[in-house]
Coordinates of C-alpha atoms in Angstrom, one line a residue:
R17 CA 96.7 -18.3 8.3
G18 CA 95.3 -20.0 11.3
R19 CA 95.6 -16.9 13.4
G20 CA 93.8 -14.9 10.6
K21 CA 90.8 -17.3 10.7
S22 CA 90.5 -16.9 14.5
M23 CA 90.6 -13.2 14.3
A24 CA 87.9 -13.2 11.6
A25 CA 85.7 -15.6 13.6
A26 CA 86.2 -13.4 16.7
A27 CA 85.3 -10.3 14.8
K28 CA 82.1 -12.0 13.4
T29 CA 81.2 -13.1 16.9
Q30 CA 81.5 -9.6 18.1
D31 CA 79.4 -8.2 15.3
K32 CA 76.7 -10.8 16.1
T33 CA 76.8 -9.9 19.7
R34 CA 76.6 -6.2 18.9
R35 CA 73.5 -6.8 16.7
D36 CA 71.8 -8.9 19.3
A37 CA 72.3 -6.2 21.9
E38 CA 70.9 -3.4 19.5
A39 CA 67.9 -5.7 18.6
K40 CA 67.2 -6.2 22.3
R41 CA 67.3 -2.4 23.0
K42 CA 64.9 -1.9 20.1
R43 CA 62.5 -4.5 21.4
P44 CA 59.6 -3.0 23.1
S45 CA 59.2 -3.5 26.9
K46 CA 56.3 -5.2 28.5
R47 CA 54.9 -1.9 29.4
Q48 CA 55.1 -0.6 25.9
R49 CA 53.6 -4.0 24.7
L50 CA 50.6 -3.4 27.1
E51 CA 50.2 0.2 26.0
A52 CA 50.0 -0.8 22.4
K53 CA 47.5 -3.5 23.2
A54 CA 45.3 -1.0 25.1
A55 CA 45.6 1.4 22.1
V56 CA 44.2 -1.4 19.9
V57 CA 41.4 -2.0 22.2
A58 CA 40.5 1.7 22.4
A59 CA 40.5 1.9 18.6
A60 CA 38.0 -1.0 18.4
D61 CA 35.7 0.9 20.8
D62 CA 36.0 4.1 18.6
D63 CA 34.9 2.0 15.8
D64 CA 31.9 0.8 17.6
N65 CA 31.0 4.3 18.6
D66 CA 31.4 5.5 15.0
D67 CA 29.0 2.8 14.0
D68 CA 26.3 4.0 16.6
A69 CA 26.8 7.5 15.3
L70 CA 25.6 6.3 12.0
K71 CA 22.7 4.2 13.2
V72 CA 18.9 5.0 13.8
Y73 CA 16.1 3.3 15.5
V74 CA 13.1 2.7 13.4
S75 CA 9.7 1.6 15.0
R76 CA 6.1 1.0 14.0
I77 CA 7.3 -1.1 11.0
P78 CA 4.7 -3.0 9.1
E79 CA 4.6 -6.7 10.1
D80 CA 5.3 -7.9 6.6
W81 CA 8.4 -5.9 5.9
S82 CA 11.8 -7.4 5.4
D83 CA 15.3 -5.8 5.8
T84 CA 15.2 -4.9 2.1
D85 CA 11.9 -3.0 2.6
L86 CA 13.3 -1.1 5.5
R87 CA 16.5 -0.2 3.6
Q88 CA 14.6 1.0 0.6
T89 CA 12.3 3.2 2.7
L90 CA 15.2 5.0 4.6
S91 CA 17.3 5.2 1.6
K92 CA 15.7 8.5 0.6
F93 CA 17.6 10.2 3.4
G94 CA 21.0 8.8 2.4
R95 CA 22.9 5.8 1.3
V96 CA 22.1 2.9 3.6
V97 CA 24.9 0.3 4.4
D98 CA 22.8 -2.1 6.7
A99 CA 19.1 -2.5 7.7
V100 CA 17.8 -5.0 10.1
V101 CA 14.2 -5.9 11.2
S102 CA 14.2 -7.2 14.7
L103 CA 12.5 -10.8 14.8
D104 CA 11.3 -12.7 17.9
D105 CA 12.2 -16.4 18.5
A106 CA 9.6 -17.7 16.1
G107 CA 10.9 -15.5 13.3
K108 CA 8.0 -13.0 13.5
S109 CA 8.8 -9.2 13.0
R110 CA 8.8 -7.3 16.4
R111 CA 7.9 -4.2 14.2
F112 CA 11.1 -2.2 15.0
G113 CA 14.7 -2.3 13.6
F114 CA 17.9 -0.5 13.0
V115 CA 19.4 1.2 9.9
T116 CA 23.0 2.2 9.5
F117 CA 23.7 5.0 7.1
E118 CA 27.0 5.7 5.3
T119 CA 27.5 9.3 6.3
I120 CA 26.4 11.6 9.4
P121 CA 24.3 13.9 7.1
G122 CA 22.2 10.9 6.0
R123 CA 21.5 9.8 9.6
R124 CA 20.8 13.4 10.7
A125 CA 18.4 13.8 7.8
A126 CA 16.5 10.8 8.9
V127 CA 16.4 11.8 12.6
D128 CA 15.2 15.3 11.7
A129 CA 12.4 13.9 9.7
A130 CA 11.3 11.8 12.6
I131 CA 8.7 10.0 10.5
A132 CA 8.7 8.5 7.1
K133 CA 5.4 8.0 5.4
G134 CA 4.4 6.5 2.2
S135 CA 2.5 3.6 0.5
H136 CA 4.0 0.0 0.2
R137 CA 2.1 -3.0 -1.3
R138 CA -1.1 -1.0 -1.5
S139 CA -1.0 -0.1 2.3
W140 CA -0.1 3.1 4.0
Y141 CA 2.8 3.2 6.6
A142 CA 4.2 5.9 8.9
V143 CA 7.4 4.5 10.5
K144 CA 8.9 6.6 13.3
I145 CA 12.7 7.3 13.3
A146 CA 14.8 8.1 16.4
D147 CA 18.5 8.4 17.5
V148 CA 19.7 5.0 18.4
N149 CA 21.6 6.6 21.4
R150 CA 18.4 7.8 22.9
N151 CA 16.3 5.7 25.3
D152 CA 13.2 5.9 23.1
A153 CA 14.1 2.4 21.7
I154 CA 13.3 0.9 25.0
C155 CA 9.6 0.3 25.9
R156 CA 9.0 2.4 29.0
L157 CA 5.9 0.3 29.9
W158 CA 8.1 -2.7 29.8
Q159 CA 10.6 -1.0 32.3
R160 CA 7.6 -0.4 34.6
G161 CA 6.1 -3.9 34.3
R162 CA 3.1 -2.6 32.5
C163 CA 3.3 -3.5 28.9
H164 CA 0.4 -5.2 27.3
H165 CA 1.7 -5.9 23.8
G166 CA 4.1 -8.7 24.4
D167 CA 6.1 -9.6 21.4
G168 CA 4.1 -7.3 19.3
C169 CA 5.3 -4.2 21.0
A170 CA 6.9 -1.7 18.5
F171 CA 9.6 -1.0 21.2
A172 CA 12.4 -3.2 22.5
H173 CA 12.0 -5.2 25.7
D174 CA 15.6 -4.9 26.9
G175 CA 17.0 -4.8 30.4
P176 CA 14.9 -5.2 33.6
G177 CA 11.2 -5.2 33.0
A178 CA 8.1 -7.3 32.4
C179 CA 4.8 -7.6 30.6
A180 CA 1.8 -6.5 32.4
K181 CA -0.1 -9.3 34.2
P182 CA -3.7 -10.1 32.9
A183 CA -6.2 -8.3 34.9
A184 CA -8.9 -10.2 36.5
G185 CA -12.3 -10.0 34.6
Q186 CA -12.7 -8.1 31.4
P187 CA -10.0 -5.7 30.2
K188 CA -10.5 -1.9 30.2
K189 CA -12.1 -0.3 27.2
C190 CA -9.9 1.1 24.3
L191 CA -10.0 4.9 24.6
S192 CA -9.0 5.4 21.0
F193 CA -11.8 3.3 19.7
S194 CA -14.3 4.7 22.1
S195 CA -13.6 8.3 21.0
K196 CA -12.8 7.8 17.2
G197 CA -14.7 4.5 16.5
K198 CA -11.4 3.0 15.3
C199 CA -8.1 1.7 16.7
S200 CA -4.8 1.3 14.8
R201 CA -4.0 -1.8 16.7
G202 CA -6.9 -3.7 15.5
D203 CA -7.4 -7.1 16.8
A204 CA -3.9 -6.9 18.5
C205 CA -5.3 -4.3 20.9
P206 CA -5.2 -5.6 24.4
F207 CA -8.3 -3.4 25.3
R208 CA -12.0 -3.9 24.6
H209 CA -13.5 -2.3 21.3
V210 CA -16.9 -1.2 22.7
T211 CA -19.1 0.7 20.2
K212 CA -20.9 3.7 21.4
P213 CA -24.8 3.3 21.3
S214 CA -26.4 5.5 18.6
R215 CA -28.6 8.4 19.7
T216 CA -31.5 6.9 17.6
A217 CA -31.2 3.7 19.4
S218 CA -31.1 5.3 22.8
A219 CA -34.2 7.5 22.0

């Protein structure tokens, strides 16, 4: 009987040793684990790229718009899953934002439209829509150190760049106000609004 128990114990030990060896062979090597980890990182990057493929950049947003207003305005192109108005450190709107659509056709319809016009709270608006992957979102004057609009600029001040230094003396005349008699920037315009003298007065 004692010999039978010893033989059973030896067989059990052999089975355990064999199972351990098989488990060790099936265990992924260090290289395989590193490759798997790299695949997970690549998949995360692909998810980010997919998100950008569904996103658009919106500028010329009215100052009083919220995320909800932006969402409702662009929802006519397709279902919107996210809409964010960019704010400065003081919580004031920077008059641009980003909208993420649920589908590619929705984003494409918005980009093809380029502009969304309408009336909101008894005032007219015309927001500009662009592909988020284009450089239109970055202020080109900022990149050249010549932007006069500061935090009120409708484009992003990202990367190397600077606002224009105030010129000595009076600022230049506003070309839009001089030619049309009005300026869309209003009091926020960095240039002088000089009214043309009427012909009657000059005579």
